Coordinates of N, CA and C and ligand atoms in Angstrom, one line a residue:
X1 N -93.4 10.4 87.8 CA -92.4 9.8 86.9 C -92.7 8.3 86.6
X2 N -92.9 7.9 85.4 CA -93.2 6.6 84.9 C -91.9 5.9 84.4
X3 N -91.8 4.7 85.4 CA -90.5 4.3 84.7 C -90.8 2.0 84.1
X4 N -90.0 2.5 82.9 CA -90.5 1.4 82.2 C -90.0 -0.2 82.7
X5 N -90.1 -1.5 82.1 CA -89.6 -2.1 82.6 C -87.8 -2.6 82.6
X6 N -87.5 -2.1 81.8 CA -86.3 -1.9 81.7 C -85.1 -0.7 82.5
X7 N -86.2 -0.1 83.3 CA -85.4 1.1 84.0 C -85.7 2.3 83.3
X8 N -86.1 2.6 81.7 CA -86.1 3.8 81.1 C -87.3 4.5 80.9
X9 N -86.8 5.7 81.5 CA -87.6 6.8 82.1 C -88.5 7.1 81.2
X10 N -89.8 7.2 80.7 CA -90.8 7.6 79.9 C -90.6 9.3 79.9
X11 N -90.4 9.5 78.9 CA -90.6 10.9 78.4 C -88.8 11.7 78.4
X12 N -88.0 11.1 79.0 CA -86.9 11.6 79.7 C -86.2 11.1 79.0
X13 N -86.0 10.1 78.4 CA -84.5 9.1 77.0 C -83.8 9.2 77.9
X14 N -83.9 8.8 79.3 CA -82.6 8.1 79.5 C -83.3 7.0 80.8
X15 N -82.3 6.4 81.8 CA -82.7 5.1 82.5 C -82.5 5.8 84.0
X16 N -83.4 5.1 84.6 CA -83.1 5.3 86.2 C -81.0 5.3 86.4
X17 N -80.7 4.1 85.8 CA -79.2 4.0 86.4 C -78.6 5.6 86.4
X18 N -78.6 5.8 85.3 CA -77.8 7.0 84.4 C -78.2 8.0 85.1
X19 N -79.4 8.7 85.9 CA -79.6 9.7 86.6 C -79.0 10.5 87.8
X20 N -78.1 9.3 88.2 CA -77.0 10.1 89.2 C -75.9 10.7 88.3
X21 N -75.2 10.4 87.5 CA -73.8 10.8 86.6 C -74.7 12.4 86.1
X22 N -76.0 11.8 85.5 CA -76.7 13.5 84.7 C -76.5 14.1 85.5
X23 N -77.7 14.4 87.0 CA -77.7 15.1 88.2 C -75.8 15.7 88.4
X24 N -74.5 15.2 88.4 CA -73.8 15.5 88.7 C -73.0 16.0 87.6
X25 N -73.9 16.1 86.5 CA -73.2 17.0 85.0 C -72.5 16.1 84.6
X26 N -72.4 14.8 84.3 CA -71.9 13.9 83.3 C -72.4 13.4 82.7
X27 N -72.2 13.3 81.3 CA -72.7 12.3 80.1 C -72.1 10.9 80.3
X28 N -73.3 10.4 80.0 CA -72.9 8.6 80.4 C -72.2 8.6 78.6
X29 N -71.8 7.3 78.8 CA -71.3 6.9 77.2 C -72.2 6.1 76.3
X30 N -72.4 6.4 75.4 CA -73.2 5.5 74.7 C -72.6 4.2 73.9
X31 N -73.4 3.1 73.7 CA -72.9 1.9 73.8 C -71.7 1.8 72.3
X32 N -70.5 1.2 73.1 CA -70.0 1.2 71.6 C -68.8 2.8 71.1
X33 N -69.2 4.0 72.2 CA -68.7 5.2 72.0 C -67.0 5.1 72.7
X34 N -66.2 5.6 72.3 CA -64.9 5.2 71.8 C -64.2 4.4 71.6
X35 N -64.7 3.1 70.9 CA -64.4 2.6 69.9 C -63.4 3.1 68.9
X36 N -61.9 2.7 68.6 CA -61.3 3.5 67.4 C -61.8 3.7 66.2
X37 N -61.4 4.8 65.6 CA -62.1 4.9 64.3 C -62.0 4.0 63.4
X38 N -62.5 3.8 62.4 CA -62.0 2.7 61.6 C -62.6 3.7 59.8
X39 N -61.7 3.1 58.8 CA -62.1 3.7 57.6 C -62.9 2.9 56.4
X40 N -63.9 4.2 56.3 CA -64.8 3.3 55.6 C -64.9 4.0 54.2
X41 N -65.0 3.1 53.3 CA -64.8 3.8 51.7 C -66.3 3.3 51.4
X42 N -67.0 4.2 50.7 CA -67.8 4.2 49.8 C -68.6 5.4 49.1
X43 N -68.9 4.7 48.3 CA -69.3 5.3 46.8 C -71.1 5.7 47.3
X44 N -71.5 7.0 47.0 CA -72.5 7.4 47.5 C -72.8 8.1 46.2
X45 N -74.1 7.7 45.8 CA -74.6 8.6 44.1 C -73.5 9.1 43.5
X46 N -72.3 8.3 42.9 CA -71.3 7.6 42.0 C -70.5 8.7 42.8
X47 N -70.6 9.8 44.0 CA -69.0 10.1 44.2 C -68.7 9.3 45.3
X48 N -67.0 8.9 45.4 CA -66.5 8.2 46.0 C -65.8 8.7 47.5
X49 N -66.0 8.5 48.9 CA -65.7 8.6 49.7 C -64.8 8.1 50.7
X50 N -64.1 8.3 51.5 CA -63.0 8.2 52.2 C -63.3 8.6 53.6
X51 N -63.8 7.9 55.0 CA -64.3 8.4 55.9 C -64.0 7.7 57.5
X52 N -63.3 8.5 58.4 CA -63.1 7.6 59.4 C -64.6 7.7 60.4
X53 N -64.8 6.6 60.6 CA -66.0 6.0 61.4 C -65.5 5.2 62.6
X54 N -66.2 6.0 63.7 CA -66.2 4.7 64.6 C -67.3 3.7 64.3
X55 N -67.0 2.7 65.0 CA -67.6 1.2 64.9 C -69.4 1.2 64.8
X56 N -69.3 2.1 66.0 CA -71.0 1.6 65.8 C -72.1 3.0 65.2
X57 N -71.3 3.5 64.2 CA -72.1 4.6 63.7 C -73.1 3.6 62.5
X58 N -73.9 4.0 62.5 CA -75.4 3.6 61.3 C -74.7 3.8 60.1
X59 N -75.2 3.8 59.0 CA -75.1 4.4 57.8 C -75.7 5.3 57.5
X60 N -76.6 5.2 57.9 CA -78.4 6.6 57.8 C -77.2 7.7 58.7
X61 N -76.9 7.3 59.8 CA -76.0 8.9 60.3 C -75.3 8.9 59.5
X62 N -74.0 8.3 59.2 CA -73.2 8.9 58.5 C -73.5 9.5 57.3
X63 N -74.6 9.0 56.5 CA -75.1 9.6 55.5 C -75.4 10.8 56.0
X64 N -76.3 11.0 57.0 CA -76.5 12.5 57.3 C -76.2 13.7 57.7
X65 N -74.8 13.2 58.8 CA -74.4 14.0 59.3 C -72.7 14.2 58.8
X66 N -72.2 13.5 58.0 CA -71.2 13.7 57.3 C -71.1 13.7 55.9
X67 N -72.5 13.4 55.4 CA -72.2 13.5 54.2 C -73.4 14.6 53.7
X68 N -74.3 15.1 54.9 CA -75.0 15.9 54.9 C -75.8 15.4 53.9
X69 N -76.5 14.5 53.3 CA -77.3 14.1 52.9 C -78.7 13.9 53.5
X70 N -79.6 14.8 53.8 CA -80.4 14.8 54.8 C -82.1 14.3 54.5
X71 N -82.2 14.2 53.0 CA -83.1 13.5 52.4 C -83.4 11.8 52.9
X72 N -82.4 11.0 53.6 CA -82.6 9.8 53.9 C -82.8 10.4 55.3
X73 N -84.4 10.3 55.9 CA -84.7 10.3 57.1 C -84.9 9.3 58.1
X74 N -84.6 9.8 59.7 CA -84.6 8.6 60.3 C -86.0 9.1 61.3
X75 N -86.8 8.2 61.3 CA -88.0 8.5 62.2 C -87.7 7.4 63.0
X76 N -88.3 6.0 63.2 CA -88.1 5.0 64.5 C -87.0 4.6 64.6
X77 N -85.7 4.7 63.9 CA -84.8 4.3 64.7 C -84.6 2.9 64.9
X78 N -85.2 2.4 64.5 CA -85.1 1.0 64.7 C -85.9 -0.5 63.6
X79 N -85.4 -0.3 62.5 CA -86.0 -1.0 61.3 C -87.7 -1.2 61.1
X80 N -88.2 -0.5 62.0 CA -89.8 -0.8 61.9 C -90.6 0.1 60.8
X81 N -89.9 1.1 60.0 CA -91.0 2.2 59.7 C -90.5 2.2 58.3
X82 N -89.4 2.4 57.4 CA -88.7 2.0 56.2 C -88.2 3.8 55.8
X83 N -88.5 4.7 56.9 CA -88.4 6.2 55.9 C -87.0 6.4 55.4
X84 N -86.2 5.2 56.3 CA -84.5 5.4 55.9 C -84.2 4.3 54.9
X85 N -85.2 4.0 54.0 CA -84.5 2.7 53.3 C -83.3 3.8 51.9
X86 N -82.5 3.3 51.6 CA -81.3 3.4 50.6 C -81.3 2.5 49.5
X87 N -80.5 2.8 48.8 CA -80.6 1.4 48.2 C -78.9 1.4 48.5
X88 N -78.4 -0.2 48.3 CA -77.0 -0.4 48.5 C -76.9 -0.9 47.7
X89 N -76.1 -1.1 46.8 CA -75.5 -2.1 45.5 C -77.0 -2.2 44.9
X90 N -77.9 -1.2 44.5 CA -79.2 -1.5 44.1 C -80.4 -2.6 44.8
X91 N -79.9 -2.7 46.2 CA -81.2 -3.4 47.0 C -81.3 -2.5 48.0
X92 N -82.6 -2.0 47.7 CA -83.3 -1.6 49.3 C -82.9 -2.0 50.7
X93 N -82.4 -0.8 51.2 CA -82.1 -1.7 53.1 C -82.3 -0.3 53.8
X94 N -82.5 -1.2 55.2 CA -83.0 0.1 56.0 C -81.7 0.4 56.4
X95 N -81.0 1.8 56.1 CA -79.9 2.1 56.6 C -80.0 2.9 58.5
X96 N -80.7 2.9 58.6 CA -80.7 3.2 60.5 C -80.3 1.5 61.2
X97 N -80.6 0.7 60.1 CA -80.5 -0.5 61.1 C -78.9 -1.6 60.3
X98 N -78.0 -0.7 59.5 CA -77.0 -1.2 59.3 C -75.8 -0.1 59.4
X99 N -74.8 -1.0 60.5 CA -73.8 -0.1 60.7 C -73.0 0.4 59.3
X100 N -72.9 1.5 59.4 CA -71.8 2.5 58.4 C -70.7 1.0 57.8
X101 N -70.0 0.9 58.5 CA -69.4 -0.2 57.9 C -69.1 -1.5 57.3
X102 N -70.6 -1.6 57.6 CA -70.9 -3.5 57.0 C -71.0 -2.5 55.5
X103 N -71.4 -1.4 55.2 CA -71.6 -1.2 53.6 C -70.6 -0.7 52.7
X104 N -69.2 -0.8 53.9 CA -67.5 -0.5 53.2 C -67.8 -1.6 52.0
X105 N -67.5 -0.6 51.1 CA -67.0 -0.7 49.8 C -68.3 -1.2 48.9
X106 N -69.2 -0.6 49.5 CA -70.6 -0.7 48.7 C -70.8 0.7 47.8
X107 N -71.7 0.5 47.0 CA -72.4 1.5 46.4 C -73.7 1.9 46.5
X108 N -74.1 3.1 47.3 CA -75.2 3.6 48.1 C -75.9 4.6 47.1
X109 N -76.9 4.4 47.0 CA -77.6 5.6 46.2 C -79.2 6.2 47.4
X110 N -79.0 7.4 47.4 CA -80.1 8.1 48.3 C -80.9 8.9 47.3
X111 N -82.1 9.5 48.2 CA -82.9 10.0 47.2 C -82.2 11.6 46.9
X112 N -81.3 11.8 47.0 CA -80.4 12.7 46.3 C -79.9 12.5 45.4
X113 N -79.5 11.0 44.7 CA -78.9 10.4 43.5 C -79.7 9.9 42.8
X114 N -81.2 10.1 42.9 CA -81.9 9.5 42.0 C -82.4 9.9 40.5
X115 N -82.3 11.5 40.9 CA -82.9 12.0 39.3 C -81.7 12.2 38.6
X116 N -81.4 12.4 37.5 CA -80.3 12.2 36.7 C -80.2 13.2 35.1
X117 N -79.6 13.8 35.2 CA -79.2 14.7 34.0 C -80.7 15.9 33.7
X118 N -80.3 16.4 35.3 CA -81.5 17.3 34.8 C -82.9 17.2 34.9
X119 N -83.3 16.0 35.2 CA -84.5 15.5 35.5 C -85.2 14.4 36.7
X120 N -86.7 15.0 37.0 CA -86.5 13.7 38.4 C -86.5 11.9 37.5
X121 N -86.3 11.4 38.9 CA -87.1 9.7 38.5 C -87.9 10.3 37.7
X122 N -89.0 9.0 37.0 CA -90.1 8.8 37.3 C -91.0 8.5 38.3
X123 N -90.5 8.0 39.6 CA -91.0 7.8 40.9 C -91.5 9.5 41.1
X124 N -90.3 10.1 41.0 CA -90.2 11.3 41.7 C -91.5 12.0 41.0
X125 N -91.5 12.5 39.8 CA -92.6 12.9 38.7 C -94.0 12.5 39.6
X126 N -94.3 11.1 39.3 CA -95.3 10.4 39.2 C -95.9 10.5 40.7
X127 N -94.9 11.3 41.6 CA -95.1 11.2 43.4 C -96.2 12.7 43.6
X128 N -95.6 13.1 42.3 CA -95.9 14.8 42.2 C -97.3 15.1 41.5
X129 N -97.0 13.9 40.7 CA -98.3 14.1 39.8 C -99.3 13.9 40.4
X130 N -99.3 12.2 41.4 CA -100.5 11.9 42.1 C -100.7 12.2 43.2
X131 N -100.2 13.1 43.7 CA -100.1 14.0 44.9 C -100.2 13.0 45.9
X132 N -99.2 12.4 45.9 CA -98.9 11.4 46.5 C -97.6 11.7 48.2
X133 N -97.8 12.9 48.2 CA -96.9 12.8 49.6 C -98.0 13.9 50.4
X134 N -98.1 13.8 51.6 CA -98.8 14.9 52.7 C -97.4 15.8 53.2
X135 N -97.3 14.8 54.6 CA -96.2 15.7 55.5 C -95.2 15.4 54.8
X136 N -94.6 14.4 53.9 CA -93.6 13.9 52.6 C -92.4 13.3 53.4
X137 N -92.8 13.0 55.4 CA -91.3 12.0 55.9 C -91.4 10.9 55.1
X138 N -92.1 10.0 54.6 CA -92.3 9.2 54.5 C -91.7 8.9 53.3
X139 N -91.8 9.7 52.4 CA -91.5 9.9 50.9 C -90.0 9.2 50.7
X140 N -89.3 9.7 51.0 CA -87.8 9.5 49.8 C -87.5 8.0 50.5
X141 N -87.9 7.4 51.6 CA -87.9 5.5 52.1 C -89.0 5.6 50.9
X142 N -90.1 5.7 50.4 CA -91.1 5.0 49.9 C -90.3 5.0 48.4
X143 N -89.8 6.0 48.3 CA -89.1 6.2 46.4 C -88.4 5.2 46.4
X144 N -87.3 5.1 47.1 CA -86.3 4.5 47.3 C -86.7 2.9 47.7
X145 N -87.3 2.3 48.1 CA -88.3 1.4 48.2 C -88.8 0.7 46.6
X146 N -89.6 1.9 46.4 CA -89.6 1.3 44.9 C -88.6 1.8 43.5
X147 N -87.7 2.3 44.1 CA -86.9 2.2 42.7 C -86.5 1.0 42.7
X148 N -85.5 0.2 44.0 CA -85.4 -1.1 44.0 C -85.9 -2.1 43.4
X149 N -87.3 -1.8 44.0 CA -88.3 -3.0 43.5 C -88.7 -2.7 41.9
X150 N -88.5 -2.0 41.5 CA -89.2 -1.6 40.0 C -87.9 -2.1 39.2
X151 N -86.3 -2.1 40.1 CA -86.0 -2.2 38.7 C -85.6 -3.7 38.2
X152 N -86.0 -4.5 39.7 CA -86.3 -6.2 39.7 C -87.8 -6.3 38.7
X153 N -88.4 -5.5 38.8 CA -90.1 -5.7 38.3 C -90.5 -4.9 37.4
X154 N -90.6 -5.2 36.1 CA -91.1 -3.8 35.2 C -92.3 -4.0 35.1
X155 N -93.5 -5.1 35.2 CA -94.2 -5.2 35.4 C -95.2 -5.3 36.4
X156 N -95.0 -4.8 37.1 CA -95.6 -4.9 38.7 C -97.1 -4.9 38.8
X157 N -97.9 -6.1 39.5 CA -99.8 -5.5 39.8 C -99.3 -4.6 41.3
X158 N -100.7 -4.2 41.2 CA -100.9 -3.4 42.7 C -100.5 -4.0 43.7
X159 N -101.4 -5.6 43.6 CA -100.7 -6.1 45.3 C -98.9 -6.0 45.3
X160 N -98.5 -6.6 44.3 CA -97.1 -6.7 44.1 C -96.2 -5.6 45.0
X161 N -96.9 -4.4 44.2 CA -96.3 -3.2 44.8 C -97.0 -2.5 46.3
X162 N -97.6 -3.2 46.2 CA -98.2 -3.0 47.7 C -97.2 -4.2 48.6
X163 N -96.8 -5.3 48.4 CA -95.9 -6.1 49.0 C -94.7 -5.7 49.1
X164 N -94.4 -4.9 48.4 CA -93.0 -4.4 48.3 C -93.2 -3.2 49.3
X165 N -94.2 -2.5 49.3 CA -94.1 -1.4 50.4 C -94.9 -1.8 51.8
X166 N -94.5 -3.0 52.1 CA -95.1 -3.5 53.3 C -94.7 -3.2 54.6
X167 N -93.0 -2.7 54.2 CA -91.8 -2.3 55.4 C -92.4 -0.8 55.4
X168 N -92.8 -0.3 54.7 CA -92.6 1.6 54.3 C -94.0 2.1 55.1
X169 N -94.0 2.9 56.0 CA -95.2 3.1 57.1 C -95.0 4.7 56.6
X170 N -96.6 5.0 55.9 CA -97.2 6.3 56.4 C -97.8 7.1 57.2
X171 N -97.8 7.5 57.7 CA -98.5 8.0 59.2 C -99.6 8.5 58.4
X172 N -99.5 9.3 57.9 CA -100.5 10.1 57.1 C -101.3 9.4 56.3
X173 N -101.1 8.1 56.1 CA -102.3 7.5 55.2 C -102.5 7.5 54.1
X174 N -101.5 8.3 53.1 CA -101.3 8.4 51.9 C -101.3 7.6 50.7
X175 N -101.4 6.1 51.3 CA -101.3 4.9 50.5 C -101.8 4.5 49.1
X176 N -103.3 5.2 48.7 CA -103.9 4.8 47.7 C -102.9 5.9 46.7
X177 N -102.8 6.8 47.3 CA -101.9 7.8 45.8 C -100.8 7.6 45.9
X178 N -100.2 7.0 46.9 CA -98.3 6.5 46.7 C -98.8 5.0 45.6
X179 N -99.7 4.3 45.7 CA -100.2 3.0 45.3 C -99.9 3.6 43.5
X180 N -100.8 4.8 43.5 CA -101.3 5.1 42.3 C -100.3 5.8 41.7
X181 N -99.2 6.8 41.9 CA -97.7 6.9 41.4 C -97.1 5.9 41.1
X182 N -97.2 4.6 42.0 CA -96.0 3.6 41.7 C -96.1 2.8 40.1
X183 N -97.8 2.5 40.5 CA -98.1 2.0 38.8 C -98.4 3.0 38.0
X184 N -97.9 4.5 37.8 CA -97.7 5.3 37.0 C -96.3 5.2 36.4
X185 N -95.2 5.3 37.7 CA -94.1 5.2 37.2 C -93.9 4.0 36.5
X186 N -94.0 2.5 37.0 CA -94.0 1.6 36.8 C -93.7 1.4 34.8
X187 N -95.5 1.7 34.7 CA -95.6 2.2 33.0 C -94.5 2.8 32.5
X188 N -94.0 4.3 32.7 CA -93.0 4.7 32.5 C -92.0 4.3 32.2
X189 N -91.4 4.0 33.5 CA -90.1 2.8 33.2 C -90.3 1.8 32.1
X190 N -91.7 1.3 32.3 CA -91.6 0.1 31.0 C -91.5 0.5 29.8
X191 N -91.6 1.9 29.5 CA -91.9 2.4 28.1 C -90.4 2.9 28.1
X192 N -89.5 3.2 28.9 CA -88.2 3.2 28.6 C -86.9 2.1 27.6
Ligands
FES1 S1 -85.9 4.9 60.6 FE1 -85.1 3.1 59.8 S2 -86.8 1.8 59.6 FE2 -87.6 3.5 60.6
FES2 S1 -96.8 11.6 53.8 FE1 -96.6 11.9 55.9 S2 -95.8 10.1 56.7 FE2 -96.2 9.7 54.6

């Protein structure tokens, strides 16, 4: 057993402390867990919601587990990787690393609200065209990434859009053809 310097157990998600309550069949509480609920209204790809939350739920969960929107994925958990970015009021944010409620009374759009009347983005097209996704976690943070940024930038160079996807981590290495979608779509949109 490898235990870290904080107490927590490598391989096991949980901490030396917490191992007596497990061993005797009890769940420890997690930080923040009964907290009263509290209501949180927002507007998610233009329908509008009504939702009691407790305090320290994410937004990336509530998106997914109550609104079943399961397209915004959560890999690190912790603002380092970008696969949960959203956009909120039309700016990119990593929703794993903002509580459900700081975004009461925002408007959220996921990569389920992006194509519109029947058709994808152009991100979405141009992801397809340049065969731009492998395992595809990474995908709907990287879309969502740059719909943001594209619709601040209709003109974007490569570094540009490579700066803008500086938060967005592919495991797979996919980079030159997400690179090469983005100034596809890019065009597109401009010709809009
Ligand atoms: S899951 Fe949110 S930044 Fe990695
Ligand atoms: S396509 Fe697999 S992580 Fe990016």
């Amino acid at each position: 057993m490898s235990i870290g310097r904080r107490g927590f157990i490598k391989g096991l998600g949980t901490t030396a402390a917490a191992l007596p309550a497990l061993a005797a069949g009890r769940e420890t509480a997690a930080p923040g867990e009964g907290q009263p609920v509290r209501t949180l209204r927002l507007t998610v790809n233009g329908v509008a919601h009504r939702l009691d939350v407790e305090p320290r739920r994410t937004l990336a969960g509530v998106l997914r587990r109550e609104l079943r929107l399961t397209g915004t994925k959560v890999a690190c958990d912790r603002a380092s990787c970008g696969a949960c970015t959203v956009l909120l009021d039309g700016r990119p944010v990593l929703s794993c690393h903002l509580l459900a409620l700081q975004a009461d009374g925002a408007a959220v759009t996921t990569i389920e609200g992006l194509a519109g009347r029947g058709r994808l983005h152009p991100l979405q097209e141009a992801f397809i065209r340049c065969d731009a996704t492998q395992c595809g976690f990474c995908t709907p943070g990287m879309i969502m990434a740059l719909a943001g940024f594209l619709q601040a930038d209709r003109q974007p160079t490569r570094d540009g859009i490579a700066r803008a996807l500086a938060g967005n981590l592919c495991r797979c290495g996919a980079y030159p053809h997400i690179l090469d979608a983005a100034e596809q779509a890019a065009r597109e949109i401009g010709r809009r």
